[in-house]
Coordinates of C-alpha atoms in Angstrom, one line a residue:
Chain A
M1 CA 137.1 135.1 108.7
N2 CA 139.0 132.7 110.9
P3 CA 141.0 129.7 108.7
Q4 CA 140.2 127.0 110.9
L5 CA 136.3 128.4 111.3
L6 CA 136.0 128.2 106.8
L7 CA 137.6 124.7 106.6
S8 CA 135.1 123.9 109.2
R9 CA 132.5 124.7 106.5
I10 CA 133.5 122.4 104.0
R11 CA 131.8 119.1 103.1
V12 CA 133.3 116.1 101.7
V13 CA 130.9 114.3 100.0
L14 CA 132.0 110.6 99.2
C15 CA 129.2 109.1 96.5
R16 CA 128.9 105.4 96.6
P17 CA 132.9 104.8 97.8
S18 CA 133.4 101.1 96.6
H19 CA 136.8 100.8 99.0
P20 CA 136.7 101.0 102.3
G21 CA 140.5 101.9 102.4
N22 CA 139.4 105.0 100.2
I23 CA 137.1 106.0 102.8
G24 CA 140.1 106.0 105.5
A25 CA 142.4 108.0 103.1
A26 CA 140.3 110.5 102.3
A27 CA 139.1 111.0 106.4
R28 CA 143.4 111.0 107.0
A29 CA 143.6 113.8 104.1
M30 CA 140.8 115.8 105.4
K31 CA 142.1 115.9 109.2
T32 CA 145.5 116.7 108.1
M33 CA 144.4 120.1 106.0
G34 CA 142.0 120.7 109.0
L35 CA 138.5 119.5 107.7
S36 CA 136.7 117.4 109.2
S37 CA 133.3 117.0 108.3
L38 CA 132.8 113.9 106.2
Y39 CA 130.1 112.9 104.6
L40 CA 129.2 109.4 102.6
V41 CA 127.0 108.6 100.1
E42 CA 125.3 105.3 99.9
P43 CA 128.6 103.3 100.5
K44 CA 129.4 99.9 99.9
Q45 CA 131.4 98.9 103.1
F46 CA 131.0 101.1 105.9
P47 CA 132.0 100.9 108.8
D48 CA 135.3 98.8 107.7
P49 CA 138.2 97.6 109.3
E50 CA 140.1 98.6 106.0
A51 CA 139.0 102.2 106.6
D52 CA 139.9 102.3 109.7
V53 CA 143.5 101.4 109.3
R54 CA 144.1 103.5 106.6
A55 CA 142.6 106.1 108.3
T56 CA 145.1 105.7 111.3
G57 CA 144.8 108.9 113.8
A58 CA 141.9 109.8 111.5
V59 CA 139.1 107.6 112.6
D60 CA 137.7 110.2 114.5
V61 CA 136.3 111.5 111.0
L62 CA 135.1 108.5 110.2
Q63 CA 133.3 108.3 113.1
A64 CA 131.6 111.6 113.5
S65 CA 131.0 111.1 109.5
K66 CA 127.2 110.5 108.6
I67 CA 125.5 108.6 105.8
T68 CA 122.8 109.1 103.4
S69 CA 120.8 107.7 101.1
S70 CA 121.1 110.5 97.8
L71 CA 124.1 113.0 97.6
K72 CA 120.9 115.7 97.9
E73 CA 120.5 114.7 101.2
A74 CA 123.9 115.3 101.9
L75 CA 123.8 118.5 100.3
A76 CA 120.7 119.8 102.5
G77 CA 121.8 122.6 104.3
T78 CA 124.7 123.9 102.3
I79 CA 125.0 126.7 100.0
F80 CA 127.4 126.0 97.3
A81 CA 129.1 122.6 95.8
V82 CA 131.8 121.8 93.8
A83 CA 131.6 118.0 91.7
L84 CA 134.7 116.4 90.9
S85 CA 134.9 115.8 87.4
A86 CA 137.2 114.9 84.7
R87 CA 135.4 116.0 81.4
Q88 CA 132.8 118.9 81.2
R89 CA 129.1 117.0 81.1
D90 CA 125.9 118.3 78.9
L91 CA 124.1 120.8 81.1
G92 CA 126.4 120.2 84.2
P93 CA 128.8 123.3 85.5
E94 CA 131.3 124.9 83.4
I95 CA 134.8 123.2 84.6
G96 CA 137.5 124.7 86.3
A97 CA 141.4 124.8 87.7
P98 CA 141.6 123.7 91.3
R99 CA 142.9 126.7 92.8
E100 CA 140.4 129.6 91.3
T101 CA 137.5 127.3 92.0
V102 CA 138.6 126.7 95.6
A103 CA 139.0 130.5 96.0
R104 CA 135.7 130.6 94.3
L105 CA 134.6 127.6 97.4
L106 CA 136.2 129.6 100.2
R107 CA 134.7 132.8 99.2
E108 CA 130.9 130.9 99.4
A109 CA 132.4 129.5 102.5
E110 CA 132.3 132.5 104.5
Q111 CA 128.3 132.8 103.6
G112 CA 127.9 129.4 104.8
E113 CA 128.3 125.6 104.7
V114 CA 129.7 124.4 101.4
A115 CA 130.9 120.7 99.5
L116 CA 133.1 118.7 98.0
V117 CA 131.9 116.4 96.2
F118 CA 133.3 113.3 95.2
G119 CA 132.0 110.5 92.9
N120 CA 132.5 106.7 92.6
E121 CA 136.4 105.3 91.5
T122 CA 135.6 103.9 88.6
M123 CA 132.4 105.5 87.5
G124 CA 132.7 109.1 88.9
L125 CA 129.2 110.9 89.2
S126 CA 126.3 110.7 87.8
N127 CA 125.1 113.3 85.2
E128 CA 121.8 113.5 87.6
E129 CA 124.9 114.2 90.8
I130 CA 126.8 116.9 89.5
L131 CA 123.9 118.7 88.3
H132 CA 123.1 119.6 91.9
C133 CA 126.4 121.2 92.1
Q134 CA 126.9 124.7 91.1
A135 CA 130.9 124.6 90.5
A136 CA 133.1 121.7 88.7
V137 CA 136.6 121.4 89.1
T138 CA 139.1 119.0 87.3
I139 CA 142.4 118.1 88.4
P140 CA 145.2 118.2 86.0
T141 CA 146.8 114.9 85.0
N142 CA 148.9 113.1 82.6
P143 CA 146.7 112.7 79.7
D144 CA 147.9 109.0 78.8
F145 CA 146.6 108.1 82.6
S146 CA 144.6 110.0 84.5
S147 CA 143.8 107.7 87.1
L148 CA 143.7 109.4 90.3
N149 CA 143.4 107.9 93.3
L150 CA 140.2 108.6 95.2
G151 CA 142.1 109.1 98.3
S152 CA 144.7 111.6 96.3
A153 CA 141.9 113.7 94.8
V154 CA 140.6 114.8 97.9
Q155 CA 144.1 114.8 99.5
V156 CA 144.5 117.7 96.4
L157 CA 141.8 119.7 97.0
C158 CA 141.7 119.9 100.6
Y159 CA 145.5 120.9 100.4
E160 CA 144.4 123.9 97.5
S161 CA 142.0 124.0 100.3
R162 CA 143.8 124.9 103.2
M163 CA 146.7 126.5 100.9
A164 CA 143.5 128.9 100.0
A165 CA 142.3 129.4 103.7
F166 CA 145.7 130.8 105.2
A167 CA 146.6 132.6 102.2
G168 CA 148.1 136.3 103.5
Q169 CA 149.0 134.3 106.3
P170 CA 152.6 133.1 107.1
P171 CA 151.4 129.1 106.8
I172 CA 154.7 127.4 107.9
R173 CA 155.9 128.4 111.5
V174 CA 159.8 128.2 111.3
L175 CA 160.2 130.2 108.0
G176 CA 163.8 131.8 108.5
V177 CA 165.7 131.0 111.6
T178 CA 168.3 128.1 110.8
P179 CA 169.5 127.6 114.9
F180 CA 172.9 127.3 114.0
A181 CA 172.7 130.0 111.7
S182 CA 175.5 132.2 112.9
P183 CA 175.4 136.5 112.1
P184 CA 175.9 137.4 108.8
A185 CA 180.0 138.0 108.4
T186 CA 180.7 141.6 107.9
L187 CA 181.8 142.8 104.5
D188 CA 185.5 143.8 105.8
E189 CA 185.2 140.0 107.3
V190 CA 184.8 138.8 103.8
E191 CA 188.0 140.9 102.1
G192 CA 189.5 138.4 105.3
L193 CA 189.0 135.4 103.7
Y194 CA 189.8 137.4 100.0
G195 CA 192.8 137.9 101.5
H196 CA 193.8 135.0 103.2
L197 CA 192.8 132.4 100.6
E198 CA 195.0 134.6 98.1
K199 CA 197.7 134.9 100.3
V200 CA 197.5 130.9 100.7
M201 CA 197.3 130.3 96.8
T202 CA 199.8 131.9 95.8
D203 CA 202.5 130.6 98.4
T204 CA 201.0 127.0 96.5
G205 CA 202.2 128.2 93.2
F206 CA 197.8 128.3 92.4
Y207 CA 197.5 131.3 92.0
N208 CA 200.0 134.0 89.9
P209 CA 199.5 137.7 91.2
E210 CA 201.0 138.6 87.7
Q211 CA 198.9 136.6 85.9
P212 CA 195.6 136.9 88.2
G213 CA 193.3 136.3 85.1
R214 CA 189.7 135.2 86.3
L215 CA 190.6 132.9 89.3
M216 CA 189.7 136.1 92.3
P217 CA 186.3 137.2 90.9
K218 CA 185.6 133.9 90.1
L219 CA 186.3 133.0 94.0
R220 CA 184.4 136.2 94.6
R221 CA 181.3 135.6 93.0
L222 CA 180.7 131.8 94.6
F223 CA 181.4 133.4 97.9
G224 CA 179.3 136.4 97.0
R225 CA 176.6 134.5 96.3
V226 CA 175.9 132.7 99.9
R227 CA 176.1 135.1 102.0
L228 CA 178.9 134.0 104.2
E229 CA 178.1 134.3 108.4
K230 CA 180.6 135.0 110.8
D231 CA 181.0 131.4 111.9
E232 CA 181.8 130.5 108.3
I233 CA 184.3 132.8 108.2
N234 CA 186.5 131.4 111.2
I235 CA 185.9 128.2 109.5
L236 CA 186.9 128.8 106.3
R237 CA 190.0 130.6 107.5
G238 CA 190.6 128.0 110.1
V239 CA 191.3 125.2 107.2
L240 CA 193.1 127.6 105.4
A241 CA 195.7 128.4 108.0
S242 CA 195.7 124.8 109.3
T243 CA 197.8 124.0 105.9
Q244 CA 200.0 127.0 106.4
V245 CA 200.7 125.7 110.2
K246 CA 201.6 122.2 109.3
T247 CA 203.9 123.2 106.3
G248 CA 205.6 126.1 107.1
Y249 CA 205.0 127.9 103.1
G250 CA 203.4 130.5 104.7
R251 CA 202.1 131.6 108.0
K252 CA 198.8 132.8 109.6
D253 CA 198.0 136.3 109.0
Chain B
M1 CA 161.3 124.3 77.6
N2 CA 158.8 121.7 77.2
P3 CA 156.6 121.1 80.6
Q4 CA 156.7 117.0 79.6
L5 CA 160.8 117.0 80.3
L6 CA 160.6 119.1 82.4
L7 CA 159.2 116.6 84.9
S8 CA 160.6 113.8 83.4
R9 CA 163.5 115.5 84.8
I10 CA 162.2 115.3 89.2
R11 CA 163.7 111.9 90.7
V12 CA 161.4 110.7 93.9
V13 CA 163.3 109.5 96.1
L14 CA 162.1 107.8 98.6
C15 CA 164.4 106.7 101.7
R16 CA 163.8 103.9 103.5
P17 CA 160.2 103.6 103.1
S18 CA 158.8 100.5 105.6
H19 CA 155.1 99.4 103.9
P20 CA 155.2 98.4 100.0
G21 CA 151.5 99.5 100.0
N22 CA 153.0 103.4 100.0
I23 CA 155.7 102.8 97.1
G24 CA 152.5 101.3 95.1
A25 CA 150.7 104.9 95.4
A26 CA 153.8 106.7 95.5
A27 CA 154.5 105.6 91.7
R28 CA 150.3 105.8 90.6
A29 CA 150.5 109.7 92.1
M30 CA 153.7 110.7 90.0
K31 CA 152.0 109.0 86.7
T32 CA 148.9 110.1 87.3
M33 CA 151.2 114.2 87.1
G34 CA 153.5 113.2 84.2
L35 CA 156.2 111.9 86.4
S36 CA 158.1 108.6 86.4
S37 CA 161.7 108.4 87.8
L38 CA 161.2 106.5 91.0
Y39 CA 164.6 105.7 93.1
L40 CA 163.9 103.8 96.6
V41 CA 166.6 103.9 99.6
E42 CA 166.8 100.7 100.8
P43 CA 163.1 100.2 101.1
K44 CA 162.2 97.7 103.9
Q45 CA 159.6 95.2 101.2
F46 CA 159.9 95.5 97.5
P47 CA 159.1 94.5 95.0
D48 CA 155.8 93.2 96.8
P49 CA 152.6 92.4 95.5
E50 CA 150.9 94.9 97.7
A51 CA 153.3 97.7 96.1
D52 CA 151.4 96.5 92.6
V53 CA 148.0 96.5 93.6
R54 CA 148.5 100.3 94.6
A55 CA 150.1 101.3 91.9
T56 CA 147.2 100.0 89.3
G57 CA 148.1 101.3 86.5
A58 CA 151.3 102.7 87.5
V59 CA 153.2 98.9 87.6
D60 CA 155.7 100.6 85.1
V61 CA 157.5 103.1 87.0
L62 CA 157.9 100.4 90.1
Q63 CA 159.1 98.3 87.5
A64 CA 161.3 101.0 85.9
S65 CA 162.6 102.4 90.0
K66 CA 165.9 102.5 91.4
I67 CA 166.8 100.9 93.8
T68 CA 170.2 102.4 95.8
S69 CA 172.2 102.1 99.2
S70 CA 171.9 105.5 100.0
L71 CA 170.7 108.9 99.1
K72 CA 173.7 109.5 97.9
E73 CA 174.1 106.6 95.2
A74 CA 170.3 108.0 94.3
L75 CA 171.3 111.7 94.3
A76 CA 173.7 111.1 91.5
G77 CA 173.9 112.9 88.6
T78 CA 170.7 115.5 89.9
I79 CA 172.2 119.4 90.2
F80 CA 169.2 120.1 93.1
A81 CA 167.7 117.8 95.6
V82 CA 164.9 119.1 98.0
A83 CA 164.0 117.3 101.2
L84 CA 160.6 116.9 102.5
S85 CA 161.2 117.8 106.5
A86 CA 158.4 118.9 109.0
R87 CA 160.5 120.2 110.7
Q88 CA 163.8 123.2 110.5
R89 CA 166.6 121.2 111.2
D90 CA 170.2 122.2 113.2
L91 CA 171.8 123.4 109.9
G92 CA 169.5 122.2 107.1
P93 CA 168.6 124.3 104.5
E94 CA 166.3 127.0 105.2
I95 CA 162.3 125.0 104.9
G96 CA 160.3 127.0 102.5
A97 CA 155.9 126.9 100.9
P98 CA 155.7 124.0 98.1
R99 CA 154.2 126.6 95.9
E100 CA 157.7 128.6 96.2
T101 CA 159.8 125.4 96.5
V102 CA 158.4 123.4 93.7
A103 CA 158.8 126.6 91.6
R104 CA 162.1 126.9 91.8
L105 CA 163.2 122.9 91.2
L106 CA 161.9 123.2 87.7
R107 CA 163.5 126.7 88.0
E108 CA 166.6 124.2 88.3
A109 CA 165.0 121.1 86.3
E110 CA 165.9 123.6 83.2
Q111 CA 169.5 123.2 84.1
G112 CA 169.7 118.8 85.0
E113 CA 168.2 116.3 87.0
V114 CA 166.4 117.5 89.9
A115 CA 164.8 115.6 93.3
L116 CA 162.1 115.6 95.8
V117 CA 163.4 113.6 99.0
F118 CA 161.1 111.8 100.8
G119 CA 162.1 110.3 104.6
N120 CA 160.5 107.1 105.9
E121 CA 157.1 107.1 107.1
T122 CA 157.6 107.4 111.1
M123 CA 161.0 108.6 110.6
G124 CA 161.0 110.5 108.5
L125 CA 164.3 112.0 106.8
S126 CA 167.7 111.7 108.5
N127 CA 169.4 115.5 109.6
E128 CA 172.8 113.6 107.3
E129 CA 169.9 112.8 105.0
I130 CA 168.9 116.4 104.7
L131 CA 172.0 117.8 104.8
H132 CA 172.8 116.2 101.5
C133 CA 169.5 118.3 100.2
Q134 CA 170.1 121.8 98.9
A135 CA 166.0 123.3 99.7
A136 CA 163.7 121.7 102.1
V137 CA 159.9 122.2 102.0
T138 CA 156.9 121.5 104.2
I139 CA 153.3 121.4 103.3
P140 CA 151.2 122.9 105.6
T141 CA 149.5 121.1 107.5
N142 CA 146.8 120.7 110.8
P143 CA 149.0 121.7 113.6
D144 CA 146.8 119.0 115.9
F145 CA 147.2 116.2 113.3
S146 CA 150.1 116.3 110.7
S147 CA 150.2 112.4 110.1
L148 CA 150.3 113.2 105.9
N149 CA 150.1 109.8 104.4
L150 CA 153.7 109.5 102.2
G151 CA 151.9 108.5 99.3
S152 CA 150.0 111.6 99.7
A153 CA 152.7 113.8 100.4
V154 CA 154.4 112.6 96.9
Q155 CA 150.5 113.5 95.6
V156 CA 150.5 116.7 97.0
L157 CA 154.2 118.1 96.1
C158 CA 154.0 116.0 92.2
Y159 CA 150.9 118.2 91.7
E160 CA 152.2 120.9 92.7
S161 CA 155.2 120.2 89.9
R162 CA 152.5 119.8 87.6
M163 CA 150.6 123.0 88.3
A164 CA 154.0 124.5 87.8
A165 CA 155.2 123.0 84.9
F166 CA 152.1 123.9 82.6
A167 CA 151.8 127.5 84.6
G168 CA 152.2 129.0 80.7
Q169 CA 155.1 131.6 82.3
P170 CA 158.4 130.9 81.4
P171 CA 160.0 130.6 85.1
I172 CA 162.3 133.4 85.8
R173 CA 166.3 133.1 85.4
V174 CA 168.1 134.2 89.0
L175 CA 171.4 133.6 88.0
G176 CA 172.1 133.4 84.6
V177 CA 173.6 136.3 83.5
T178 CA 176.7 135.9 85.1
P179 CA 179.2 135.7 82.1
F180 CA 180.9 133.7 84.3
A181 CA 178.6 131.1 84.9
S182 CA 179.7 127.5 84.3
P183 CA 176.9 124.7 84.4
P184 CA 175.7 123.4 87.6
A185 CA 178.0 120.8 89.0
T186 CA 175.7 117.2 90.1
L187 CA 175.6 116.4 93.9
D188 CA 178.3 113.6 93.6
E189 CA 180.8 116.4 92.0
V190 CA 179.7 118.2 95.0
E191 CA 180.4 114.8 97.1
G192 CA 184.0 114.7 96.0
L193 CA 184.1 118.5 96.8
Y194 CA 183.7 117.6 100.6
G195 CA 185.5 114.5 100.4
H196 CA 188.3 116.2 99.5
L197 CA 188.2 118.5 101.9
E198 CA 188.1 116.4 104.9
K199 CA 191.0 114.7 103.3
V200 CA 193.1 118.0 103.3
M201 CA 191.3 118.7 106.8
T202 CA 192.7 115.8 108.6
D203 CA 195.2 115.7 107.5
T204 CA 196.7 119.1 108.3
G205 CA 194.7 118.1 112.3
F206 CA 191.8 120.5 111.5
Y207 CA 189.6 118.3 111.6
N208 CA 189.4 114.7 113.0
P209 CA 187.2 112.4 112.3
E210 CA 187.0 110.1 116.0
Q211 CA 185.8 113.4 117.2
P212 CA 183.5 115.6 114.0
G213 CA 181.4 117.8 115.7
R214 CA 179.9 119.7 113.7
L215 CA 182.4 121.3 111.2
M216 CA 181.8 119.0 107.9
P217 CA 178.0 119.1 108.6
K218 CA 178.3 123.5 108.9
L219 CA 180.5 123.3 105.7
R220 CA 178.0 121.5 103.9
R221 CA 175.2 123.9 104.7
L222 CA 177.4 126.5 103.7
F223 CA 178.3 125.2 100.5
G224 CA 174.4 123.9 100.2
R225 CA 173.3 127.4 99.7
V226 CA 175.5 128.4 96.7
R227 CA 175.0 126.6 94.5
L228 CA 178.0 125.3 92.9
E229 CA 179.1 125.0 89.5
K230 CA 181.6 122.4 87.6
D231 CA 183.9 125.4 87.8
E232 CA 183.6 126.3 91.4
I233 CA 184.0 123.1 91.8
N234 CA 187.3 122.6 90.1
I235 CA 188.7 125.9 90.9
L236 CA 188.3 124.9 95.0
R237 CA 189.5 121.3 94.3
G238 CA 192.4 123.0 92.3
V239 CA 193.2 125.2 95.8
L240 CA 192.7 122.3 98.0
A241 CA 194.9 119.8 95.6
S242 CA 198.1 122.4 96.0
T243 CA 197.9 122.8 99.3
Q244 CA 198.8 119.6 99.0
V245 CA 201.3 118.4 96.7
K246 CA 203.0 122.1 97.7
T247 CA 203.8 120.0 101.0
G248 CA 203.4 116.2 100.3
Y249 CA 201.1 116.4 103.3
G250 CA 198.5 114.6 101.2
R251 CA 198.1 113.2 97.6
K252 CA 196.3 114.6 95.3
D253 CA 193.0 112.3 94.9

């Protein structure tokens, strides 16, 4: 299925959010990752200018958001819901890792609407709310400071959703091609550089061909790792030649 | 290596952040994922109460943060730096996906300090700043709305770092087996090489600082790809110095 369509089937549900700024941040996080369906269950303060400010260019997501009075209502029409939860709850669904759980979310999204459910900033989700969900997920955190911001938690799970939706497709359009890359140097051009280097180093006394040691092998190892391009050979040989021309201790060869 | 130790070796560097709230959000994002080393390059407004508010329990990260006047200074002592960049830059390092790039970051962290480098909220990183980094990463976003919040970008890459650090499989060593390998050079040692090269090229007339063109960026691109080792810096600077000593057109510096 088309990745964009899959992402459009994921609802983000925020239960009883306290801070309008977090609602705005969640909207922005969603839109950057290609999600757009936001549900707010009993938001303490919404709409609010602070939400608009934090949403920046994602105010459209806020404007299209739906406000409900219960999680049950926000989940109407969905076929699968994942609760974000920091700990295993009595009778609650087993807690999984983000990558695996999101992979399942997207498999389910092939069949219909699904949801990512987030609790209140301080209290998280109630046990009753968790029981409305079929799976639970924890974002691994530092055990000494697990206080992930609500907007950040939305960002991480939306990011994982996008990564999963586009898995197998090149997500980045410009991979590989540096605009200024020149064609790769041929091995004989690289040999020409080594010969030039050796000549200059011999002339300056830095290298003694009678006692070669490991100097040339080390330089070969260095430039062998870099996959030199034609332009780069020209630059390096230009530098070498300039030290020769300037001083006359050797000739450009 | 211990995952916590690996994470402690990652510096988060924010270049010219405009909004103190984002600095606070970044600190909180870092701490939730077990990172603690924050560098601020010319922050517009810091310290600031808004930073403390958004950091909540991560004010300690803010208090321990280091303020520098350049990216170069913030990277001193690191051996590898990844730039966050939305697009491929002229001569900049190739852009990779988050998971692969962070995996490499953690492999490098086995050898020494590393950095994740973030640009200004509006402008991103300058081309010159990107050239101080050996790799670049893009967080895949909705092409119609790619405006990821700075704190969110920090959150996503710190989250990927934690996921990778705790992945349980020992990072693959790519280059570790060469008998000649010496410890990686720090980025300030690499800067020393660039300075030395520039001096020699200027003295020979190969390079005109008044009309710099693309010569230095191209050399940075070349050596940025190779991950120089300490021994290699010594050899290259030895070669440069030998051309100076021999002929007296410059002095070893």
